[in-house]
Amino acid sequence: MPFPEGATAIAPFESGHSGRPEP
């Protein structure tokens, strides 16, 4: 996957969280 294990396709910019998009 192009995203780290901490980021998802929903929040590729927030890499580090448990796939939770936080602005």
PDB file of N, CA and C in Angstrom, residues 7-22:
ATOM      1  N   ALA A   7      -1.766   5.312   8.373  1.00  0.00           N
ATOM      2  CA  ALA A   7      -2.645   6.187   7.594  1.00  0.00           C
ATOM      3  C   ALA A   7      -3.555   5.349   6.700  1.00  0.00           C
ATOM      4  N   THR A   8      -4.646   5.947   6.271  1.00  0.00           N
ATOM      5  CA  THR A   8      -5.580   5.247   5.394  1.00  0.00           C
ATOM      6  C   THR A   8      -5.800   6.054   4.127  1.00  0.00           C
ATOM      7  N   ALA A   9      -6.578   5.516   3.208  1.00  0.00           N
ATOM      8  CA  ALA A   9      -6.849   6.217   1.957  1.00  0.00           C
ATOM      9  C   ALA A   9      -7.706   7.453   2.223  1.00  0.00           C
ATOM     10  N   ILE A  10      -8.297   7.487   3.411  1.00  0.00           N
ATOM     11  CA  ILE A  10      -9.151   8.618   3.763  1.00  0.00           C
ATOM     12  C   ILE A  10      -8.293   9.778   4.264  1.00  0.00           C
ATOM     13  N   ALA A  11      -7.223   9.442   4.947  1.00  0.00           N
ATOM     14  CA  ALA A  11      -6.355  10.478   5.501  1.00  0.00           C
ATOM     15  C   ALA A  11      -4.892  10.117   5.286  1.00  0.00           C
ATOM     16  N   PRO A  12      -4.432  10.204   4.037  1.00  0.00           N
ATOM     17  CA  PRO A  12      -3.043   9.883   3.724  1.00  0.00           C
ATOM     18  C   PRO A  12      -2.083  10.927   4.279  1.00  0.00           C
ATOM     19  N   PHE A  13      -2.618  12.106   4.581  1.00  0.00           N
ATOM     20  CA  PHE A  13      -1.783  13.192   5.094  1.00  0.00           C
ATOM     21  C   PHE A  13      -1.586  13.046   6.598  1.00  0.00           C
ATOM     22  N   GLU A  14      -2.525  12.363   7.250  1.00  0.00           N
ATOM     23  CA  GLU A  14      -2.419  12.168   8.699  1.00  0.00           C
ATOM     24  C   GLU A  14      -1.793  10.806   8.985  1.00  0.00           C
ATOM     25  N   SER A  15      -0.594  10.584   8.514  1.00  0.00           N
ATOM     26  CA  SER A  15       0.069   9.316   8.750  1.00  0.00           C
ATOM     27  C   SER A  15       0.649   9.290  10.156  1.00  0.00           C
ATOM     28  N   GLY A  16       0.228   8.334  10.945  1.00  0.00           N
ATOM     29  CA  GLY A  16       0.698   8.257  12.320  1.00  0.00           C
ATOM     30  C   GLY A  16      -0.433   7.837  13.238  1.00  0.00           C
ATOM     31  N   HIS A  17      -1.660   8.256  12.884  1.00  0.00           N
ATOM     32  CA  HIS A  17      -2.806   7.872  13.698  1.00  0.00           C
ATOM     33  C   HIS A  17      -3.325   6.509  13.262  1.00  0.00           C
ATOM     34  N   SER A  18      -4.237   5.977  14.032  1.00  0.00           N
ATOM     35  CA  SER A  18      -4.785   4.659  13.726  1.00  0.00           C
ATOM     36  C   SER A  18      -5.845   4.760  12.626  1.00  0.00           C
ATOM     37  N   GLY A  19      -5.470   5.384  11.529  1.00  0.00           N
ATOM     38  CA  GLY A  19      -6.394   5.509  10.418  1.00  0.00           C
ATOM     39  C   GLY A  19      -7.512   6.480  10.726  1.00  0.00           C
ATOM     40  N   ARG A  20      -7.250   7.398  11.649  1.00  0.00           N
ATOM     41  CA  ARG A  20      -8.287   8.376  11.987  1.00  0.00           C
ATOM     42  C   ARG A  20      -7.932   9.747  11.427  1.00  0.00           C
ATOM     43  N   PRO A  21      -8.740  10.219  10.469  1.00  0.00           N
ATOM     44  CA  PRO A  21      -8.505  11.526   9.846  1.00  0.00           C
ATOM     45  C   PRO A  21      -8.734  12.676  10.818  1.00  0.00           C
ATOM     46  N   GLU A  22      -7.651  13.265  11.312  1.00  0.00           N
ATOM     47  CA  GLU A  22      -7.793  14.401  12.234  1.00  0.00           C
ATOM     48  C   GLU A  22      -7.179  15.650  11.608  1.00  0.00           C
TER      49      GLU A  22
END
